[in-house]
Coordinates of C-alpha atoms in Angstrom, one line a residue:
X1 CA 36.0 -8.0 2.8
X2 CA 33.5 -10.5 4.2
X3 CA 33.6 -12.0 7.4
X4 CA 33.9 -15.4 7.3
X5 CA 33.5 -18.5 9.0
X6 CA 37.2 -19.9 9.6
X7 CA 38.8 -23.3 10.2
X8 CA 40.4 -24.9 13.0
X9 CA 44.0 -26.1 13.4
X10 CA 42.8 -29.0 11.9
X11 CA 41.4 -27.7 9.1
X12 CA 37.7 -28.6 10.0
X13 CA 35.2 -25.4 10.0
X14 CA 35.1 -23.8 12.9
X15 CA 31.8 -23.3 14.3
X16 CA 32.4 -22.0 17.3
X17 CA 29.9 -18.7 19.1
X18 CA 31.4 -15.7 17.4
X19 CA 32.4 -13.0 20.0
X20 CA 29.7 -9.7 19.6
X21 CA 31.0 -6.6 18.3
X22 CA 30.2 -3.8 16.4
X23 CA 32.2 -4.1 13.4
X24 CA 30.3 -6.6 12.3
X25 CA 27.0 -4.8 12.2
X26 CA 26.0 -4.7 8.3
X27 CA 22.7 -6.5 7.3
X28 CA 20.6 -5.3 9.3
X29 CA 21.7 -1.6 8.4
X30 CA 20.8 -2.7 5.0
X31 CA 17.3 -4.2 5.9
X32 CA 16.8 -1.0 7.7
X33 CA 17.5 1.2 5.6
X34 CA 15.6 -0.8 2.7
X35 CA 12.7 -1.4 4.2
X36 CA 11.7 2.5 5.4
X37 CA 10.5 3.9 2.5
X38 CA 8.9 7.4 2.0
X39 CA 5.3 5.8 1.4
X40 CA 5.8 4.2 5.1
X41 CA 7.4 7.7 7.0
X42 CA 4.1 9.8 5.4
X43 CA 2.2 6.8 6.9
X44 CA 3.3 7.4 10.4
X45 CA 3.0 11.1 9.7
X46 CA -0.5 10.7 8.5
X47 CA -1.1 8.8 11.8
X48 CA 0.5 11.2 14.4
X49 CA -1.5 14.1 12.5
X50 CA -4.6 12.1 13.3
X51 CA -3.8 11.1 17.0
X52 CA -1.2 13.0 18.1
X53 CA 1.0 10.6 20.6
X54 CA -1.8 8.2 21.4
X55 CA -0.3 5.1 18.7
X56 CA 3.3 5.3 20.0
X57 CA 2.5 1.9 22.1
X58 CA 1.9 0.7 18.6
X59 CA 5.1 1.7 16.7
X60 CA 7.3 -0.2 19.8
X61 CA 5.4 -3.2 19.2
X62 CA 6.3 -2.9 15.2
X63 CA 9.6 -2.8 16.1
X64 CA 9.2 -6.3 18.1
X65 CA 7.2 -8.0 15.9
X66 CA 9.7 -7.4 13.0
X67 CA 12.5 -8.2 15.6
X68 CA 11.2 -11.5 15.7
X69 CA 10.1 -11.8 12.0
X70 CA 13.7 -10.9 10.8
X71 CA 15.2 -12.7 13.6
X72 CA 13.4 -16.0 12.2
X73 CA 14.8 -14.9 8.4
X74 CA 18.4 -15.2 9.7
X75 CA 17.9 -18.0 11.8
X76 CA 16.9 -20.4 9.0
X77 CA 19.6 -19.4 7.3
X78 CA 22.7 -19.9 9.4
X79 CA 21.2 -22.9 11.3
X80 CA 20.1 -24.6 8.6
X81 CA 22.4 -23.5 5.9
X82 CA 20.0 -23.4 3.3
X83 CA 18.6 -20.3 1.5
X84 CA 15.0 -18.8 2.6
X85 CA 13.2 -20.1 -1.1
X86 CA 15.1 -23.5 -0.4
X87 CA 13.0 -24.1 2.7
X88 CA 9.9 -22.9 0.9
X89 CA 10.2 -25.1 -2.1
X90 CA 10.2 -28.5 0.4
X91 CA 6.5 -27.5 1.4
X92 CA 5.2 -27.9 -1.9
X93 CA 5.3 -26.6 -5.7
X94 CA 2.7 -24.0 -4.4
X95 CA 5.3 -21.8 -2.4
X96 CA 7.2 -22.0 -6.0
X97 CA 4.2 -21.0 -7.8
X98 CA 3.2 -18.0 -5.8
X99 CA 6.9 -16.2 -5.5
X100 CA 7.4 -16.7 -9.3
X101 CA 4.1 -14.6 -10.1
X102 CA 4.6 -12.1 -7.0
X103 CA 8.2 -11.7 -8.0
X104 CA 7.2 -10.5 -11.4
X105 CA 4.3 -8.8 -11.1
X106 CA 5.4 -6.6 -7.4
X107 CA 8.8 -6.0 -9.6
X108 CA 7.3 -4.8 -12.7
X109 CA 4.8 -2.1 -10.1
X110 CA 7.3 -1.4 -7.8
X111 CA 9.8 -0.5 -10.0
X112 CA 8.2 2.5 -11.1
X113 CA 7.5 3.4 -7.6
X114 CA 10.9 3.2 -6.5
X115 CA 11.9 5.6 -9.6
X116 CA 9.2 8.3 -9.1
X117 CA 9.6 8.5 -5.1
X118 CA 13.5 9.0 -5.7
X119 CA 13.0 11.5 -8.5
X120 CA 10.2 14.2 -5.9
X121 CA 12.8 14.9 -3.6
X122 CA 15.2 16.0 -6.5
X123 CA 12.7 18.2 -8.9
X124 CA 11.5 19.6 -5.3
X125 CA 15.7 20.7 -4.6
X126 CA 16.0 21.4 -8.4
X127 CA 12.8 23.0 -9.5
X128 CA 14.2 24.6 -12.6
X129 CA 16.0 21.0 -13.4
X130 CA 14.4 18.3 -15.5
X131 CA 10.9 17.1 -14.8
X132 CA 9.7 14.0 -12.3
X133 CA 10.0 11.6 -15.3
X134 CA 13.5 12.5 -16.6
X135 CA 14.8 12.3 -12.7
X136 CA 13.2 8.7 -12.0
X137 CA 14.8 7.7 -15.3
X138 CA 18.2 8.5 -13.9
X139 CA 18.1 7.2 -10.5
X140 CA 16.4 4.2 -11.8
X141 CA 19.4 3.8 -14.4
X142 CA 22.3 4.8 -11.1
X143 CA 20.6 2.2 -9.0
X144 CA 21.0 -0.5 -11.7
X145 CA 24.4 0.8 -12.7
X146 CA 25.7 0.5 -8.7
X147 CA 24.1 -2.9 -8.3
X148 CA 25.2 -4.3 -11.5
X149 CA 29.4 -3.4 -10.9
X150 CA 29.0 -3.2 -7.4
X151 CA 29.1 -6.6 -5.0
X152 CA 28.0 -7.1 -1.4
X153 CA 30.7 -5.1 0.5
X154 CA 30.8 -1.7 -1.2
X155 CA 26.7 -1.9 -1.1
X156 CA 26.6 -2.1 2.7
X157 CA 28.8 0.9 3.0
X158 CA 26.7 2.8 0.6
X159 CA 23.5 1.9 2.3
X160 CA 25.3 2.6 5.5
X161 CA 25.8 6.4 4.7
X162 CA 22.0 6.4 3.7
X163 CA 20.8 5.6 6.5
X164 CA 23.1 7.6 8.9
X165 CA 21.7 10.9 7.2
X166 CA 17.8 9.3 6.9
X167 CA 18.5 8.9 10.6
X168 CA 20.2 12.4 11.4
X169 CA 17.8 14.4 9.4
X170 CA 14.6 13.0 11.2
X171 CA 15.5 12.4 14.5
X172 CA 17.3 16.8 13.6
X173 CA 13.4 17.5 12.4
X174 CA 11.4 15.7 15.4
X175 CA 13.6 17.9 18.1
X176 CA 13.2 21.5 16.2
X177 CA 9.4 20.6 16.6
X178 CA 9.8 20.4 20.2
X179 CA 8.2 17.0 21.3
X180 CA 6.1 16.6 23.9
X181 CA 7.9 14.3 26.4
X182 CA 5.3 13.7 29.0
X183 CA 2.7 12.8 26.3
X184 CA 5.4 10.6 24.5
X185 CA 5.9 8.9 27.5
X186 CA 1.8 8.6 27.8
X187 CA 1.3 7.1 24.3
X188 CA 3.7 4.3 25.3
X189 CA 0.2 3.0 27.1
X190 CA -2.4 0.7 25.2
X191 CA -5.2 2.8 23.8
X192 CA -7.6 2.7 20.3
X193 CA -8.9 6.0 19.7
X194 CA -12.4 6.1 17.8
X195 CA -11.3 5.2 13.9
X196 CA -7.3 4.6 14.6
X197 CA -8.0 0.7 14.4
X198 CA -6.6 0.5 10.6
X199 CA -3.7 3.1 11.8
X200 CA -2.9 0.9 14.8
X201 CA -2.4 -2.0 12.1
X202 CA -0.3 -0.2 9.8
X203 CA 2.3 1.1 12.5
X204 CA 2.8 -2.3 13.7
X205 CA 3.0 -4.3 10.4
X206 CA 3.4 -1.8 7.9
X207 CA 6.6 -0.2 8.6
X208 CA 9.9 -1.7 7.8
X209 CA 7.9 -4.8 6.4
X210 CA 8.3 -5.9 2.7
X211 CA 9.9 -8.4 1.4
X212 CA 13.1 -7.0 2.0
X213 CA 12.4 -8.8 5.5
X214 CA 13.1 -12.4 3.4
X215 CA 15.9 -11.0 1.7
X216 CA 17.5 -10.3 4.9
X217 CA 19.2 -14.1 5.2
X218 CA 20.8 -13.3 1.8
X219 CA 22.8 -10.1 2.9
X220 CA 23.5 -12.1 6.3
X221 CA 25.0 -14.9 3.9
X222 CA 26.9 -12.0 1.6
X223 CA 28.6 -11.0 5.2
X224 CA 29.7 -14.0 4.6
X225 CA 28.2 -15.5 8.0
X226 CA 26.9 -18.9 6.8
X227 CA 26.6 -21.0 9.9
X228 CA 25.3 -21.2 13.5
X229 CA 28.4 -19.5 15.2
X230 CA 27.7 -16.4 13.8
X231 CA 23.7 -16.6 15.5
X232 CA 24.6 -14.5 18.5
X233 CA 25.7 -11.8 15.6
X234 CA 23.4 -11.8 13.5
X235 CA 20.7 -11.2 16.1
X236 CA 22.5 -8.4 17.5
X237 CA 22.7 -7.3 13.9
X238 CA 18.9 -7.5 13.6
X239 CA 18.2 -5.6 16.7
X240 CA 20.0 -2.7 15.7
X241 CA 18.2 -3.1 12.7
X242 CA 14.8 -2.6 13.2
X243 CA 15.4 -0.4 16.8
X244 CA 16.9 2.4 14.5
X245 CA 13.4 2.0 12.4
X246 CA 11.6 2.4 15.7
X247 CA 13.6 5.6 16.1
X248 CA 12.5 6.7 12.5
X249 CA 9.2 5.8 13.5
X250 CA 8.9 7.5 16.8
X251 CA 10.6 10.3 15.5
X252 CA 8.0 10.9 12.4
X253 CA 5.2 10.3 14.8
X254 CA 6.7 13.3 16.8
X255 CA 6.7 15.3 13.6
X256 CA 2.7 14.2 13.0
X257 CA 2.0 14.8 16.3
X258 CA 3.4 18.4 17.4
X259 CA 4.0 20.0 13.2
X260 CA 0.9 18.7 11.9
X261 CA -1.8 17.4 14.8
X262 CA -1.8 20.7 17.0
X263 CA -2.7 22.9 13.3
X264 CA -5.1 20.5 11.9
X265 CA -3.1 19.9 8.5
X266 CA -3.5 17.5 6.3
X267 CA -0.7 15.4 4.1
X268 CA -1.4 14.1 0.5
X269 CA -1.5 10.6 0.4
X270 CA 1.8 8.4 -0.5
X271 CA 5.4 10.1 -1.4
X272 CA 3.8 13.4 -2.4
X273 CA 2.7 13.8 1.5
X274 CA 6.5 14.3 2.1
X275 CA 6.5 17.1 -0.5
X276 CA 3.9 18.7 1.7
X277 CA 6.0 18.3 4.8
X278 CA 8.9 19.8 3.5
X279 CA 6.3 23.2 2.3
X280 CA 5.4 23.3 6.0
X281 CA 9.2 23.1 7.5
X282 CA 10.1 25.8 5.3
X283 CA 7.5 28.1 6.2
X284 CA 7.9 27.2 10.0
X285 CA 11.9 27.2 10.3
X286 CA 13.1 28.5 7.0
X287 CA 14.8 27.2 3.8
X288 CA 17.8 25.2 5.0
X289 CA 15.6 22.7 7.3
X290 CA 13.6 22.2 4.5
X291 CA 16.1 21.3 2.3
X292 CA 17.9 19.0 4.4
X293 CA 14.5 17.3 5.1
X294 CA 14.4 16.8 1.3
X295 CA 18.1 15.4 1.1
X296 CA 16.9 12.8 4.1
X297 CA 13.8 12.1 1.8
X298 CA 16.2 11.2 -1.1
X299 CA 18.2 9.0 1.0
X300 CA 14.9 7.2 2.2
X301 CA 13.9 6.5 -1.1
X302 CA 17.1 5.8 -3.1
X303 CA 18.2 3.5 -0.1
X304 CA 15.2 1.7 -0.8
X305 CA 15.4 1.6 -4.5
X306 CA 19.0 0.2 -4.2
X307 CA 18.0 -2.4 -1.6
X308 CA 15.5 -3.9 -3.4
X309 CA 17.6 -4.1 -6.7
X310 CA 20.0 -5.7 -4.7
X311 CA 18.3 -7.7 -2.4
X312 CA 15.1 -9.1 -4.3
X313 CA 17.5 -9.9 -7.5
X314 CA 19.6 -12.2 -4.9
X315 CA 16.1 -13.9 -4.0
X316 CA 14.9 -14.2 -7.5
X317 CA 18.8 -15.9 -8.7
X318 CA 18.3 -18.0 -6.2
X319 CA 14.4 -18.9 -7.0
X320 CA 16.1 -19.6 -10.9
X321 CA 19.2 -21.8 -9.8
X322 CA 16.9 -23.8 -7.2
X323 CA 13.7 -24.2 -9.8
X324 CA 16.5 -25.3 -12.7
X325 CA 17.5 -28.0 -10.4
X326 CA 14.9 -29.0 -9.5
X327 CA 14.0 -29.8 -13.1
X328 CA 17.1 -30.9 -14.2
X329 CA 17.5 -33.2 -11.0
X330 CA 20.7 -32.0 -10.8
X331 CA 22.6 -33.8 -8.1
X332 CA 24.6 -30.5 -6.8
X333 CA 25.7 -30.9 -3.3
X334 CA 25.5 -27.3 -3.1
X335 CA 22.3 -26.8 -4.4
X336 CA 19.9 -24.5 -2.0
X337 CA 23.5 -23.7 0.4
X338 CA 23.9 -20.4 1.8
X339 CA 27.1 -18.7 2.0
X340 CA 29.0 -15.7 0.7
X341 CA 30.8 -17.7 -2.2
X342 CA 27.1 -18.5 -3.7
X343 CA 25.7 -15.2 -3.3
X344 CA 29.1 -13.7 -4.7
X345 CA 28.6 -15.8 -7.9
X346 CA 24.8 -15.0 -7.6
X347 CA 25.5 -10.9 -7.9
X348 CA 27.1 -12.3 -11.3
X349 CA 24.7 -14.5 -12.4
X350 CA 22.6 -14.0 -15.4
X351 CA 19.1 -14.2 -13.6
X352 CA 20.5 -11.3 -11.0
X353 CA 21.0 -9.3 -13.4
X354 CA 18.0 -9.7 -15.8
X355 CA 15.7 -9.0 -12.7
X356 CA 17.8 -5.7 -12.2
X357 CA 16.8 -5.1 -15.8
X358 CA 12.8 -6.0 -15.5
X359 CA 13.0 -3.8 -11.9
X360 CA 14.6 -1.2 -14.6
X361 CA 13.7 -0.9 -18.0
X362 CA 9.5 -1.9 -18.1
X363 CA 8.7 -0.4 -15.3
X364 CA 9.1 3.0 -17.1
X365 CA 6.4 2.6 -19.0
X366 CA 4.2 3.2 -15.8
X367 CA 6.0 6.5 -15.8
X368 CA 3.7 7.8 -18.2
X369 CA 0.7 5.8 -18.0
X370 CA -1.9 5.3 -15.7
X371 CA -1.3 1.9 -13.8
X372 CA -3.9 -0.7 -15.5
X373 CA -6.7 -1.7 -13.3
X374 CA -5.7 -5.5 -13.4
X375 CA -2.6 -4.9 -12.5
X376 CA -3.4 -2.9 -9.7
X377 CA -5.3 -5.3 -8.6
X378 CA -3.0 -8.3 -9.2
X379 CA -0.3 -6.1 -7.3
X380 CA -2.0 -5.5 -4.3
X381 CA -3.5 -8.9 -4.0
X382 CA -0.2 -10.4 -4.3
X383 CA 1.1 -8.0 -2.4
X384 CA -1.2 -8.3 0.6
X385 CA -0.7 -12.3 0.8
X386 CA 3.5 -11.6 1.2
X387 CA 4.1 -10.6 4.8
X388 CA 1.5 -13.5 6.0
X389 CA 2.9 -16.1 3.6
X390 CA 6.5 -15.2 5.2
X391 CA 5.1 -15.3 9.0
X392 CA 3.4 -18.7 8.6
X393 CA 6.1 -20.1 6.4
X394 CA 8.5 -19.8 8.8
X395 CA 6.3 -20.8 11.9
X396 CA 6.4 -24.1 9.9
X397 CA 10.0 -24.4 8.8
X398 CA 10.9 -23.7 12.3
X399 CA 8.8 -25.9 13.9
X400 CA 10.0 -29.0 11.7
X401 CA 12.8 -31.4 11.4
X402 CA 13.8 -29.3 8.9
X403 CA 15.6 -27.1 11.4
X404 CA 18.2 -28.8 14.1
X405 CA 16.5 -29.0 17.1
X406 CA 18.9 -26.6 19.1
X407 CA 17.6 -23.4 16.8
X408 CA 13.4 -24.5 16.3
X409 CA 11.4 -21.5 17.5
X410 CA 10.8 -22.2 21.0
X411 CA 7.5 -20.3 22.6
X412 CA 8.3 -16.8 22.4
X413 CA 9.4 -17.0 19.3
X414 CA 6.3 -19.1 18.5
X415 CA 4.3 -16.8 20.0
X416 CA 5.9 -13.7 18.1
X417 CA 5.4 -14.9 14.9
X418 CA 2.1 -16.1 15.6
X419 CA 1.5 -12.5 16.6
X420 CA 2.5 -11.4 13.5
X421 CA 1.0 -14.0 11.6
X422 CA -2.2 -13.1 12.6
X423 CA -1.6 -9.8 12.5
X424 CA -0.7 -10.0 8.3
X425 CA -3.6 -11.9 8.0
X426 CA -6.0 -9.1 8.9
X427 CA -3.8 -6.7 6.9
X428 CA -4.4 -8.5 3.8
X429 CA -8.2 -8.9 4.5
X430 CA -8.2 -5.1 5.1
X431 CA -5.9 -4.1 2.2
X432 CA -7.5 -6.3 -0.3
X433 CA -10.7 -4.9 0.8
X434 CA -9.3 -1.5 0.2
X435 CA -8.0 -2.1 -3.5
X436 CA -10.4 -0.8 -6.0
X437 CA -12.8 -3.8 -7.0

């Protein structure tokens, strides 16, 4: 059941400070646990390999910047009691305009992602099973069969267990290899080895940071928290958040550094690089680590998968009922509110569910072909622009009268987010630079 605002004596809503506590902690297990995926953990792995503990400094300062970035999500939302793509449409049709083509393209590619990454981990456990194809079928059609019957409250505890065994098999795999606690402590100090500039970049705004970051205010609003007095919660909420990705983070970096570093090995690009991990635990400490390092692999991915069938489908019902509005002219006095009734009737809407279908069903296709060059390109353009459109978005919605002027960013949070939003920037210079032109 939802947490939920309350009313006075009186009857009027109460918006007095909730009181912290643990039991509500939800949202940002579910941003967490949707926003490490297995292409992000080889990643880290590929850059502890490389420079053994020298990045760590880097991965805390991740962990800050999206602190701040989600922070800023959640903010909007319960000072403001709008929705995120609410506050985007008011600074002009062009916000409107880019979402609509990055929600479809980044769905239709991502999609097929999500499926094949979940599917490795199983045909690794199950060689003599059915092939990679057959296995991202199915957990593409589970995760749209959960999402579709399954509202807000039984996702979160779903999503919960995911992440407690992501987070007890690596943090179980980063002490069997023994870290190096002095040199931990070491790379917590500022230094750019020769050639880990691009490394550096990813750590800090790679990890934990897609748009499942912007979806956050919509799982904060399924809680059922939908104004200010539940701010002091929700930021609590966000810290634990993306702390237990810094753990996930440090942890593989451990793994890079002492498994993979000290033997000069090298990982496979992308999911397939966890495959290879899993070869190397098995032949270091036997069959059982390694298979337990491939259950945690499964719940990285299928965690993810989930998330963003859940989460991204909430943002894109939303982008529908606000751009039919907005045509319409509809006079709703409810139109662009944020609160668990709206996303409740959202998980039944008719747009929620055809984007669970079009993350579903055409993606397959990819299964079996190559992914066209144009829309590799148009996917990682599009894809590249996201995390520096939500940074500088919200500098600006935060900064303007269209936030009460008790919750506008004040200069660290400012500062943070323009941190990150510079930070994005020369991301998406370097990642469209990368993309095969």
């Amino acid at each position: 059941m939802a947490e939920t605002s309350g009313t006075t004596e009186t009857g009027e809503l109460d918006s007095r400070p909730r009181r912290s506590s643990w039991r509500y902690i939800g949202p940002g297990i579910v941003v967490a646990a949707t926003g490490v995926g297995a292409g992000d953990l080889v990643a880290t792995l590929i850059a502890g390999s490389k420079f053994g503990y020298t990045l760590m400094w880097a991965a805390v300062i991740g962990c800050l910047v999206k602190i701040s970035l989600a922070e800023a999500v959640g903010r909007w939302h319960l000072a403001t009691g709008r929705t995120l793509f609410d506050g985007w449409r008011t600074l002009g049709g062009w916000t409107t305009g880019y979402f609509a083509v990055y929600v479809v393209v980044w769905g239709f590619v991502y999609g097929a992602t999500a499926m094949s990454s979940s599917a490795l981990p199983i045909v690794a456990l199950f060689p003599d099973g059915p092939g990679l194809k057959t296995w991202a079928i199915i957990t593409g059609l589970i995760g749209l069969v959960f999402v579709w019957f399954n509202q807000y409250a039984v996702f979160e505890k779903v999503m919960t267990v995911l992440i407690g065994v992501m987070f007890v098999v690596v943090v179980y795999v980063a002490i069997r290899v023994v870290p190096d606690v002095g040199a931990s402590f070491a790379g917590l100090l500022p230094v750019l080895p020769d050639g880990s500039l691009i490394y550096t970049l990813g750590l800090i705004g790679g990890v934990g940071g897609t748009i499942t970051m912007a979806a956050y205010g919509y799982w904060v609003n399924a809680k059922g928290w939908s104004d200010s007095s539940w701010m002091k919660v929700m930021r609590i909420d966000n810290r634990v958040a993306y702390i237990t990705t810094g753990v996930f983070v440090v942890a593989m970096l451990i793994v890079g550094a002492e498994l993979l570093h000290s033997s000069s090995i090298a990982l496979t690009k992308g999911d397939r690089g966890l495959i290879d991990l899993g070869v190397i635990l098995e032949e270091r400490f036997g069959a059982a680590t390694a298979k337990l390092f491939l259950v945690g692999f499964f719940a990285t991915s299928f965690s993810s998968l989930i998330g963003v069938w859940h989460g991204v489908s909430l943002m894109f019902a939303d982008f529908v009922e606000r751009t039919r509005a907005a045509r319409t002219g509809a006079a709703d006095a409810d139109a662009g509110r944020a609160g668990s009734g709206t996303v409740g009737r959202q998980e039944r809407s008719v747009p929620f569910r055809a984007y669970l279908l079009w993350l579903t069903f055409p993606p397959m296709t990819l299964l079996w072909l190559d992914e066209p060059f144009g829309l590799v390109i148009g996917y990682g353009v599009l894809g590249a622009f996201f995390m520096p459109f939500l940074a500088l978005t919200l500098l600006w919605l935060l900064n303007s009268s269209r936030t009460p002027r008790e919750w506008r960013n004040g200069w660290l949070s400012n500062g943070m987010l323009g941190a990150a939003g510079l930070l994005f920037v020369v991301l998406c210079v370097q990642q469209v630079r990368d993309l095969p032109w």
